[in-house]
PDB file of C-alpha atoms in Angstrom:
ATOM      1  CA  MET A   1       6.499   8.960 -15.761  1.00 57.00           C
ATOM      2  CA  ILE A   2       5.580  12.305 -14.355  1.00 62.00           C
ATOM      3  CA  MET A   3       5.947  13.914 -17.846  1.00 61.00           C
ATOM      4  CA  LYS A   4       2.797  11.963 -18.903  1.00 66.00           C
ATOM      5  CA  ILE A   5       0.808  13.772 -16.303  1.00 70.00           C
ATOM      6  CA  ILE A   6       2.017  17.396 -16.416  1.00 73.00           C
ATOM      7  CA  ASN A   7       1.875  19.453 -19.470  1.00 76.00           C
ATOM      8  CA  HIS A   8       3.774  22.559 -20.840  1.00 83.00           C
ATOM      9  CA  LYS A   9       1.656  24.889 -18.650  1.00 85.00           C
ATOM     10  CA  HIS A  10       2.493  23.052 -15.566  1.00 85.00           C
ATOM     11  CA  LEU A  11       6.235  23.068 -16.441  1.00 88.00           C
ATOM     12  CA  ALA A  12       6.001  26.836 -17.072  1.00 91.00           C
ATOM     13  CA  LEU A  13       4.526  27.277 -13.536  1.00 91.00           C
ATOM     14  CA  TYR A  14       7.379  25.204 -11.923  1.00 93.00           C
ATOM     15  CA  LEU A  15       9.950  26.996 -13.846  1.00 94.00           C
ATOM     16  CA  ILE A  16       8.482  30.347 -12.748  1.00 94.00           C
ATOM     17  CA  ILE A  17       8.526  29.036  -8.991  1.00 95.00           C
ATOM     18  CA  LEU A  18      12.162  27.771  -9.584  1.00 94.00           C
ATOM     19  CA  CYS A  19      13.138  31.275 -10.781  1.00 95.00           C
ATOM     20  CA  ALA A  20      11.431  32.917  -7.866  1.00 95.00           C
ATOM     21  CA  THR A  21      13.246  30.456  -5.506  1.00 95.00           C
ATOM     22  CA  LEU A  22      16.580  31.340  -6.995  1.00 94.00           C
ATOM     23  CA  PHE A  23      15.840  34.977  -6.861  1.00 94.00           C
ATOM     24  CA  MET A  24      14.952  34.735  -3.048  1.00 94.00           C
ATOM     25  CA  VAL A  25      18.023  32.687  -2.360  1.00 93.00           C
ATOM     26  CA  PHE A  26      20.298  35.296  -4.083  1.00 93.00           C
ATOM     27  CA  TYR A  27      18.245  38.308  -3.102  1.00 92.00           C
ATOM     28  CA  ARG A  28      20.737  39.816  -0.684  1.00 90.00           C
ATOM     29  CA  TYR A  29      23.527  39.535  -3.325  1.00 90.00           C
ATOM     30  CA  ILE A  30      21.094  41.060  -5.979  1.00 90.00           C
ATOM     31  CA  ASP A  31      20.189  43.912  -3.679  1.00 89.00           C
ATOM     32  CA  TYR A  32      23.824  44.583  -2.766  1.00 85.00           C
ATOM     33  CA  ALA A  33      24.757  44.718  -6.493  1.00 83.00           C
ATOM     34  CA  TYR A  34      21.805  46.976  -7.249  1.00 84.00           C
ATOM     35  CA  LYS A  35      22.835  49.430  -4.567  1.00 82.00           C
ATOM     36  CA  THR A  36      26.488  49.442  -5.277  1.00 78.00           C
ATOM     37  CA  PRO A  37      26.390  52.471  -7.657  1.00 76.00           C
ATOM     38  CA  SER A  38      24.915  54.686  -4.901  1.00 76.00           C
ATOM     39  CA  ARG A  39      27.409  53.494  -2.489  1.00 71.00           C
ATOM     40  CA  LEU A  40      30.219  54.177  -4.976  1.00 67.00           C
ATOM     41  CA  GLN A  41      28.653  57.712  -5.558  1.00 69.00           C
ATOM     42  CA  SER A  42      28.573  58.363  -1.866  1.00 68.00           C
ATOM     43  CA  ALA A  43      32.276  57.076  -1.578  1.00 60.00           C
ATOM     44  CA  SER A  44      33.349  59.262  -4.324  1.00 62.00           C
ATOM     45  CA  GLN A  45      32.065  62.331  -2.465  1.00 59.00           C
ATOM     46  CA  SER A  46      33.679  61.141   0.868  1.00 58.00           C
ATOM     47  CA  GLN A  47      37.259  61.788   1.904  1.00 54.00           C
ATOM     48  CA  ASP A  48      37.588  58.484   3.896  1.00 54.00           C
ATOM     49  CA  SER A  49      37.214  56.062   0.785  1.00 55.00           C
ATOM     50  CA  ASP A  50      39.743  53.310   0.695  1.00 57.00           C
ATOM     51  CA  LEU A  51      39.598  53.210  -3.204  1.00 56.00           C
ATOM     52  CA  SER A  52      41.664  55.594  -5.416  1.00 59.00           C
ATOM     53  CA  PRO A  53      39.632  57.983  -7.605  1.00 62.00           C
ATOM     54  CA  GLU A  54      40.671  55.729 -10.689  1.00 64.00           C
ATOM     55  CA  ALA A  55      39.378  52.571  -8.963  1.00 60.00           C
ATOM     56  CA  LEU A  56      36.128  54.271  -8.056  1.00 63.00           C
ATOM     57  CA  GLU A  57      35.581  55.551 -11.546  1.00 65.00           C
ATOM     58  CA  GLN A  58      36.321  52.075 -13.004  1.00 67.00           C
ATOM     59  CA  ALA A  59      33.840  50.435 -10.437  1.00 65.00           C
ATOM     60  CA  LYS A  60      31.062  53.086 -11.356  1.00 67.00           C
ATOM     61  CA  ASN A  61      31.314  52.223 -14.868  1.00 68.00           C
ATOM     62  CA  LYS A  62      30.497  48.530 -14.200  1.00 76.00           C
ATOM     63  CA  THR A  63      27.006  47.248 -15.067  1.00 78.00           C
ATOM     64  CA  PHE A  64      24.636  45.559 -12.654  1.00 77.00           C
ATOM     65  CA  LEU A  65      25.608  42.132 -13.825  1.00 83.00           C
ATOM     66  CA  GLN A  66      29.246  42.813 -13.346  1.00 79.00           C
ATOM     67  CA  HIS A  67      28.711  44.158  -9.820  1.00 77.00           C
ATOM     68  CA  PHE A  68      26.607  40.945  -9.143  1.00 83.00           C
ATOM     69  CA  PHE A  69      29.268  38.493 -10.522  1.00 84.00           C
ATOM     70  CA  ASP A  70      31.884  40.332  -8.443  1.00 79.00           C
ATOM     71  CA  LEU A  71      30.247  38.762  -5.486  1.00 82.00           C
ATOM     72  CA  ARG A  72      30.560  35.182  -6.871  1.00 82.00           C
ATOM     73  CA  ALA A  73      32.948  34.120  -4.073  1.00 82.00           C
ATOM     74  CA  ASN A  74      29.791  34.100  -1.922  1.00 84.00           C
ATOM     75  CA  PHE A  75      27.968  31.880  -4.430  1.00 88.00           C
ATOM     76  CA  THR A  76      29.168  28.669  -2.891  1.00 89.00           C
ATOM     77  CA  LEU A  77      26.663  26.181  -1.769  1.00 90.00           C
ATOM     78  CA  ASN A  78      28.316  26.492   1.708  1.00 87.00           C
ATOM     79  CA  SER A  79      26.777  29.920   1.658  1.00 88.00           C
ATOM     80  CA  THR A  80      23.554  29.355  -0.174  1.00 91.00           C
ATOM     81  CA  TYR A  81      22.471  26.015   1.442  1.00 91.00           C
ATOM     82  CA  ARG A  82      21.046  27.499   4.658  1.00 87.00           C
ATOM     83  CA  ASP A  83      19.392  30.479   2.694  1.00 90.00           C
ATOM     84  CA  PHE A  84      17.723  27.886   0.442  1.00 93.00           C
ATOM     85  CA  ILE A  85      16.433  25.883   3.539  1.00 92.00           C
ATOM     86  CA  GLY A  86      14.757  29.132   4.650  1.00 89.00           C
ATOM     87  CA  VAL A  87      13.286  29.707   1.229  1.00 92.00           C
ATOM     88  CA  LYS A  88      12.201  26.040   0.798  1.00 93.00           C
ATOM     89  CA  PHE A  89      10.200  26.290   3.964  1.00 90.00           C
ATOM     90  CA  ARG A  90       8.065  28.867   2.143  1.00 91.00           C
ATOM     91  CA  ILE A  91       8.159  27.656  -1.361  1.00 94.00           C
ATOM     92  CA  VAL A  92       7.730  23.873  -1.243  1.00 94.00           C
ATOM     93  CA  PRO A  93       4.405  24.204   0.390  1.00 95.00           C
ATOM     94  CA  VAL A  94       3.336  26.301  -2.572  1.00 95.00           C
ATOM     95  CA  VAL A  95       4.585  23.647  -4.904  1.00 95.00           C
ATOM     96  CA  ILE A  96       2.681  21.027  -3.013  1.00 95.00           C
ATOM     97  CA  ILE A  97      -0.489  23.090  -3.040  1.00 95.00           C
ATOM     98  CA  SER A  98      -0.070  23.339  -7.011  1.00 94.00           C
ATOM     99  CA  VAL A  99       0.232  19.554  -6.849  1.00 94.00           C
ATOM    100  CA  ILE A 100      -3.056  19.387  -4.983  1.00 94.00           C
ATOM    101  CA  PHE A 101      -4.827  21.353  -7.610  1.00 92.00           C
ATOM    102  CA  LEU A 102      -3.347  19.133 -10.276  1.00 91.00           C
ATOM    103  CA  TYR A 103      -4.504  16.187  -8.265  1.00 91.00           C
ATOM    104  CA  THR A 104      -8.004  17.136  -8.020  1.00 89.00           C
ATOM    105  CA  ASN A 105      -8.320  17.898 -11.664  1.00 87.00           C
ATOM    106  CA  ILE A 106      -6.881  14.446 -12.662  1.00 85.00           C
ATOM    107  CA  LYS A 107      -9.113  12.746  -9.896  1.00 81.00           C
ATOM    108  CA  ASN A 108     -12.150  14.192 -11.333  1.00 77.00           C
ATOM    109  CA  CYS A 109     -11.484  12.511 -14.596  1.00 73.00           C
ATOM    110  CA  LEU A 110     -10.644   9.168 -12.918  1.00 67.00           C
ATOM    111  CA  ILE A 111     -14.097   9.383 -10.948  1.00 64.00           C
ATOM    112  CA  LYS A 112     -15.968   9.655 -14.249  1.00 60.00           C
ATOM    113  CA  TYR A 113     -13.860   6.741 -15.768  1.00 60.00           C
ATOM    114  CA  ASN A 114     -14.132   4.424 -12.858  1.00 57.00           C
ATOM    115  CA  ILE A 115     -17.758   4.815 -11.831  1.00 53.00           C
ATOM    116  CA  GLY A 116     -18.847   1.400 -10.323  1.00 51.00           C
ATOM    117  CA  ARG A 117     -15.197   0.120  -9.963  1.00 54.00           C
ATOM    118  CA  ASN A 118     -14.250   1.033  -6.598  1.00 56.00           C
ATOM    119  CA  THR A 119     -11.353  -1.335  -6.348  1.00 59.00           C
ATOM    120  CA  GLN A 120      -9.753  -0.057  -9.593  1.00 71.00           C
ATOM    121  CA  TYR A 121     -10.552   3.410  -8.572  1.00 69.00           C
ATOM    122  CA  GLN A 122      -8.592   3.243  -5.443  1.00 73.00           C
ATOM    123  CA  SER A 123      -5.677   1.565  -7.266  1.00 78.00           C
ATOM    124  CA  GLU A 124      -5.581   4.370  -9.721  1.00 80.00           C
ATOM    125  CA  ILE A 125      -5.830   7.061  -6.942  1.00 82.00           C
ATOM    126  CA  ASP A 126      -2.761   5.521  -5.135  1.00 83.00           C
ATOM    127  CA  LYS A 127      -0.758   5.264  -8.315  1.00 86.00           C
ATOM    128  CA  LEU A 128      -1.582   9.010  -9.028  1.00 87.00           C
ATOM    129  CA  GLN A 129      -0.640  10.134  -5.657  1.00 89.00           C
ATOM    130  CA  ARG A 130       2.703   8.272  -5.745  1.00 90.00           C
ATOM    131  CA  LYS A 131       3.494   9.937  -9.104  1.00 91.00           C
ATOM    132  CA  LEU A 132       2.480  13.490  -8.205  1.00 93.00           C
ATOM    133  CA  SER A 133       4.349  13.253  -4.930  1.00 93.00           C
ATOM    134  CA  LEU A 134       7.610  13.157  -6.838  1.00 94.00           C
ATOM    135  CA  ILE A 135       7.038  16.636  -8.158  1.00 94.00           C
ATOM    136  CA  PRO A 136       7.982  18.743  -5.002  1.00 95.00           C
ATOM    137  CA  ALA A 137      10.732  16.276  -4.201  1.00 95.00           C
ATOM    138  CA  PHE A 138      12.393  16.630  -7.643  1.00 95.00           C
ATOM    139  CA  PHE A 139      11.815  20.325  -7.428  1.00 95.00           C
ATOM    140  CA  SER A 140      13.795  20.533  -4.262  1.00 95.00           C
ATOM    141  CA  THR A 141      16.593  18.315  -5.665  1.00 95.00           C
ATOM    142  CA  ILE A 142      16.846  20.126  -8.845  1.00 95.00           C
ATOM    143  CA  THR A 143      17.230  23.323  -7.112  1.00 96.00           C
ATOM    144  CA  ILE A 144      20.035  22.030  -4.917  1.00 95.00           C
ATOM    145  CA  VAL A 145      21.703  20.768  -8.244  1.00 95.00           C
ATOM    146  CA  ILE A 146      21.424  24.241  -9.739  1.00 95.00           C
ATOM    147  CA  LEU A 147      22.738  26.013  -6.568  1.00 94.00           C
ATOM    148  CA  PHE A 148      25.690  23.362  -6.464  1.00 93.00           C
ATOM    149  CA  CYS A 149      26.552  24.218 -10.239  1.00 93.00           C
ATOM    150  CA  ILE A 150      26.337  27.878  -9.538  1.00 91.00           C
ATOM    151  CA  GLY A 151      28.750  27.382  -6.547  1.00 90.00           C
ATOM    152  CA  LEU A 152      31.305  25.872  -8.921  1.00 89.00           C
ATOM    153  CA  THR A 153      31.725  29.395 -10.374  1.00 86.00           C
ATOM    154  CA  SER A 154      32.861  30.697  -6.990  1.00 84.00           C
ATOM    155  CA  THR A 155      36.545  31.198  -6.180  1.00 80.00           C
ATOM    156  CA  GLN A 156      35.936  29.617  -2.620  1.00 85.00           C
ATOM    157  CA  PRO A 157      35.394  25.764  -1.875  1.00 81.00           C
ATOM    158  CA  ASN A 158      31.790  24.939  -2.726  1.00 82.00           C
ATOM    159  CA  LEU A 159      31.271  22.581   0.215  1.00 85.00           C
ATOM    160  CA  GLY A 160      32.771  24.149   3.292  1.00 82.00           C
ATOM    161  CA  ILE A 161      32.499  24.373   7.200  1.00 83.00           C
ATOM    162  CA  HIS A 162      28.674  24.456   7.269  1.00 84.00           C
ATOM    163  CA  PHE A 163      28.523  20.809   5.963  1.00 87.00           C
ATOM    164  CA  THR A 164      31.125  19.797   8.383  1.00 87.00           C
ATOM    165  CA  LEU A 165      29.009  21.112  11.331  1.00 87.00           C
ATOM    166  CA  LEU A 166      25.728  19.898   9.902  1.00 87.00           C
ATOM    167  CA  TYR A 167      25.571  16.645  11.691  1.00 86.00           C
ATOM    168  CA  ASP A 168      26.304  15.444  15.181  1.00 86.00           C
ATOM    169  CA  HIS A 169      29.770  13.953  15.226  1.00 86.00           C
ATOM    170  CA  SER A 170      28.907  11.748  18.199  1.00 86.00           C
ATOM    171  CA  ASP A 171      25.893  10.383  16.624  1.00 86.00           C
ATOM    172  CA  ILE A 172      25.755   6.996  14.628  1.00 87.00           C
ATOM    173  CA  ILE A 173      25.058   9.101  11.456  1.00 86.00           C
ATOM    174  CA  SER A 174      28.758  10.214  11.584  1.00 84.00           C
ATOM    175  CA  GLY A 175      29.669   6.744  10.369  1.00 83.00           C
ATOM    176  CA  LEU A 176      28.152   7.664   7.058  1.00 82.00           C
ATOM    177  CA  MET A 177      29.763  11.200   6.588  1.00 85.00           C
ATOM    178  CA  ARG A 178      33.117  10.509   4.803  1.00 81.00           C
ATOM    179  CA  ASN A 179      33.344  14.016   3.410  1.00 88.00           C
ATOM    180  CA  ASN A 180      31.287  17.157   2.856  1.00 89.00           C
ATOM    181  CA  LEU A 181      29.909  15.851  -0.485  1.00 90.00           C
ATOM    182  CA  THR A 182      28.707  12.739   1.272  1.00 91.00           C
ATOM    183  CA  VAL A 183      27.055  14.978   3.872  1.00 91.00           C
ATOM    184  CA  LEU A 184      25.269  16.809   1.184  1.00 92.00           C
ATOM    185  CA  VAL A 185      24.075  13.560  -0.574  1.00 92.00           C
ATOM    186  CA  VAL A 186      22.761  12.023   2.688  1.00 92.00           C
ATOM    187  CA  PHE A 187      20.875  15.057   3.722  1.00 92.00           C
ATOM    188  CA  GLU A 188      19.311  15.462   0.334  1.00 94.00           C
ATOM    189  CA  ILE A 189      18.291  11.807   0.055  1.00 94.00           C
ATOM    190  CA  VAL A 190      16.418  12.234   3.393  1.00 94.00           C
ATOM    191  CA  ASN A 191      15.071  15.430   2.208  1.00 95.00           C
ATOM    192  CA  PHE A 192      13.769  13.999  -1.087  1.00 96.00           C
ATOM    193  CA  ILE A 193      12.078  11.091   0.880  1.00 96.00           C
ATOM    194  CA  GLY A 194      10.705  13.587   3.534  1.00 95.00           C
ATOM    195  CA  ILE A 195       9.223  15.904   0.893  1.00 96.00           C
ATOM    196  CA  TYR A 196       7.677  12.855  -1.009  1.00 96.00           C
ATOM    197  CA  ILE A 197       5.843  11.631   2.062  1.00 96.00           C
ATOM    198  CA  LEU A 198       4.945  15.086   3.034  1.00 96.00           C
ATOM    199  CA  THR A 199       3.253  15.634  -0.314  1.00 96.00           C
ATOM    200  CA  GLN A 200       1.334  12.226  -0.061  1.00 94.00           C
ATOM    201  CA  LEU A 201       0.060  13.433   3.336  1.00 94.00           C
ATOM    202  CA  ALA A 202      -1.223  16.716   1.681  1.00 94.00           C
ATOM    203  CA  LEU A 203      -2.870  14.721  -1.032  1.00 94.00           C
ATOM    204  CA  ARG A 204      -4.600  12.318   1.436  1.00 91.00           C
ATOM    205  CA  LEU A 205      -5.685  15.312   3.546  1.00 92.00           C
ATOM    206  CA  THR A 206      -7.308  16.645   0.300  1.00 92.00           C
ATOM    207  CA  GLU A 207      -8.804  13.066  -0.266  1.00 87.00           C
ATOM    208  CA  ARG A 208     -10.223  13.063   3.023  1.00 87.00           C
ATOM    209  CA  TYR A 209     -11.514  16.646   3.627  1.00 88.00           C
ATOM    210  CA  GLY A 210     -11.789  18.020   0.355  1.00 87.00           C
ATOM    211  CA  LYS A 211      -9.328  20.387  -1.696  1.00 87.00           C
ATOM    212  CA  LEU A 212      -9.955  23.662   0.324  1.00 92.00           C
ATOM    213  CA  ASP A 213     -10.154  22.206   3.770  1.00 91.00           C
ATOM    214  CA  GLY A 214      -7.157  19.902   3.017  1.00 91.00           C
ATOM    215  CA  ILE A 215      -5.106  22.815   1.828  1.00 93.00           C
ATOM    216  CA  LEU A 216      -6.079  24.857   4.903  1.00 94.00           C
ATOM    217  CA  ILE A 217      -5.144  21.926   7.264  1.00 92.00           C
ATOM    218  CA  PHE A 218      -1.910  21.454   5.490  1.00 92.00           C
ATOM    219  CA  LEU A 219      -0.988  25.156   5.711  1.00 92.00           C
ATOM    220  CA  ILE A 220      -1.825  25.292   9.239  1.00 91.00           C
ATOM    221  CA  ALA A 221       0.395  22.409   9.864  1.00 87.00           C
ATOM    222  CA  MET A 222       3.360  24.064   7.869  1.00 88.00           C
ATOM    223  CA  TRP A 223       3.121  27.712   8.529  1.00 86.00           C
ATOM    224  CA  ILE A 224       1.107  28.264  11.730  1.00 86.00           C
ATOM    225  CA  VAL A 225       2.283  25.587  14.122  1.00 78.00           C
ATOM    226  CA  PRO A 226       5.928  26.758  13.835  1.00 77.00           C
ATOM    227  CA  ILE A 227       4.883  30.215  14.939  1.00 77.00           C
ATOM    228  CA  PHE A 228       4.170  29.064  18.527  1.00 71.00           C
ATOM    229  CA  ASN A 229       7.368  29.811  20.463  1.00 61.00           C
ATOM    230  CA  VAL A 230       8.143  26.661  22.521  1.00 60.00           C
ATOM    231  CA  THR A 231      11.765  26.612  23.366  1.00 61.00           C
ATOM    232  CA  THR A 232      12.132  24.033  26.218  1.00 59.00           C
ATOM    233  CA  GLY A 233      10.405  21.115  27.810  1.00 58.00           C
ATOM    234  CA  VAL A 234       8.156  18.237  26.379  1.00 61.00           C
ATOM    235  CA  LEU A 235       6.386  20.469  23.963  1.00 62.00           C
ATOM    236  CA  TYR A 236       9.490  21.540  22.429  1.00 62.00           C
ATOM    237  CA  GLU A 237      10.653  18.021  21.927  1.00 64.00           C
ATOM    238  CA  ALA A 238       7.211  17.255  20.329  1.00 66.00           C
ATOM    239  CA  LYS A 239       7.282  20.332  18.138  1.00 66.00           C
ATOM    240  CA  ILE A 240      10.656  19.423  16.629  1.00 71.00           C
ATOM    241  CA  LEU A 241       9.376  16.112  15.488  1.00 76.00           C
ATOM    242  CA  LEU A 242       6.230  17.434  13.670  1.00 83.00           C
ATOM    243  CA  PRO A 243       5.982  17.122   9.846  1.00 85.00           C
ATOM    244  CA  TYR A 244       6.887  20.732   9.119  1.00 87.00           C
ATOM    245  CA  THR A 245      10.360  20.049  10.289  1.00 87.00           C
ATOM    246  CA  ILE A 246      11.012  17.981   7.244  1.00 90.00           C
ATOM    247  CA  LEU A 247      11.283  21.369   5.358  1.00 90.00           C
ATOM    248  CA  ILE A 248      13.891  22.652   7.748  1.00 88.00           C
ATOM    249  CA  ASN A 249      16.268  19.540   7.728  1.00 87.00           C
ATOM    250  CA  GLY A 250      19.755  20.899   7.270  1.00 83.00           C
ATOM    251  CA  ALA A 251      19.156  24.379   8.663  1.00 82.00           C
ATOM    252  CA  TYR A 252      20.729  23.473  12.091  1.00 82.00           C
ATOM    253  CA  VAL A 253      24.125  22.259  13.063  1.00 82.00           C
ATOM    254  CA  GLY A 254      24.641  19.082  14.990  1.00 84.00           C
ATOM    255  CA  THR A 255      21.690  17.284  13.576  1.00 85.00           C
ATOM    256  CA  SER A 256      21.179  13.401  14.728  1.00 86.00           C
ATOM    257  CA  LEU A 257      19.846  10.620  12.792  1.00 87.00           C
ATOM    258  CA  PHE A 258      16.960  10.624  15.092  1.00 87.00           C
ATOM    259  CA  GLN A 259      16.053  14.216  14.297  1.00 86.00           C
ATOM    260  CA  MET A 260      16.415  13.509  10.666  1.00 89.00           C
ATOM    261  CA  ILE A 261      14.133  10.482  10.340  1.00 90.00           C
ATOM    262  CA  THR A 262      11.595  10.812  13.103  1.00 90.00           C
ATOM    263  CA  PRO A 263       9.634  13.607  11.478  1.00 91.00           C
ATOM    264  CA  ILE A 264       9.406  11.505   8.255  1.00 93.00           C
ATOM    265  CA  PHE A 265       8.357   8.335  10.142  1.00 93.00           C
ATOM    266  CA  ILE A 266       5.574  10.255  12.013  1.00 92.00           C
ATOM    267  CA  THR A 267       4.297  11.750   8.745  1.00 93.00           C
ATOM    268  CA  ALA A 268       4.365   8.327   7.043  1.00 93.00           C
ATOM    269  CA  ILE A 269       2.332   6.976   9.948  1.00 93.00           C
ATOM    270  CA  ILE A 270      -0.294   9.929   9.582  1.00 91.00           C
ATOM    271  CA  SER A 271      -0.434   9.464   5.819  1.00 90.00           C
ATOM    272  CA  PHE A 272      -0.893   5.767   6.088  1.00 91.00           C
ATOM    273  CA  TRP A 273      -3.625   6.283   8.672  1.00 90.00           C
ATOM    274  CA  LEU A 274      -5.470   8.695   6.334  1.00 88.00           C
ATOM    275  CA  ARG A 275      -5.178   6.333   3.491  1.00 84.00           C
ATOM    276  CA  ARG A 276      -6.844   3.548   5.598  1.00 83.00           C
ATOM    277  CA  LEU A 277      -9.715   5.935   6.581  1.00 80.00           C
ATOM    278  CA  ASN A 278     -10.138   6.936   2.811  1.00 68.00           C
ATOM    279  CA  THR A 279     -10.016   3.287   1.654  1.00 69.00           C
ATOM    280  CA  ASP A 280     -12.615   2.212   4.234  1.00 62.00           C
ATOM    281  CA  GLU A 281     -14.837   5.155   3.332  1.00 58.00           C
ATOM    282  CA  ILE A 282     -14.896   4.006  -0.230  1.00 52.00           C
ATOM    283  CA  GLU A 283     -15.512   0.428   0.658  1.00 49.00           C
ATOM    284  CA  LEU A 284     -18.595   1.452   2.633  1.00 42.00           C
TER     285      LEU A 284
END
């Protein structure tokens, strides 16, 4: 379904973004492995080193990749999941913007094809938005699957204490959480739906205000609004329910069902309202 819309150039772009995402998630380990030779060199010149001269020499002869894979105990999803949430907050909006450009290109072709057929045009636009909205959602899910598979190479449990603490144990959602794998699946299903609806909102902003203005409004909502430091009171309660919080679901412990689904519900209402505005405008 999606493969009929995107071509090899789009796939190459998303592959590059995926590689950049994985690089950002594992950057601290890459950086640590890269700086290991200099640390070993300093240790060999120090009298306080815990390693024997033979062990130091053996470690110094290792390649960058060997130093990197020596850290694989830290590659569990328990360690990388929260890192990914921080990266996702920056990367997924970029993927959504790429979808906006793809959407406007295809839409221009639809306009030429459906001149004088407004009903059919709106139907095609809705279908196109539904299909394209799957791209960022699948991107996030595929990244999680890759991180999960990488975590299987670790010598530590892949799903640990982070997932145990991720949800509020006194909330109704605790009835769903049988084990840590179930926690991951539930959160990622919610994230998939949330990113799908968030992308539809972005596309409908584009439909309403144009490509550049739509992107600007979307980025303000995603990246500028969270900057305002509100920590208490009614404004804080309102802020944590805004659409951008869809992208940080899973970053904090003790999450309730209300906190998970309310931002999605609010985003869906705004998206539906924009669709009605766009439809009424076409009919006029």
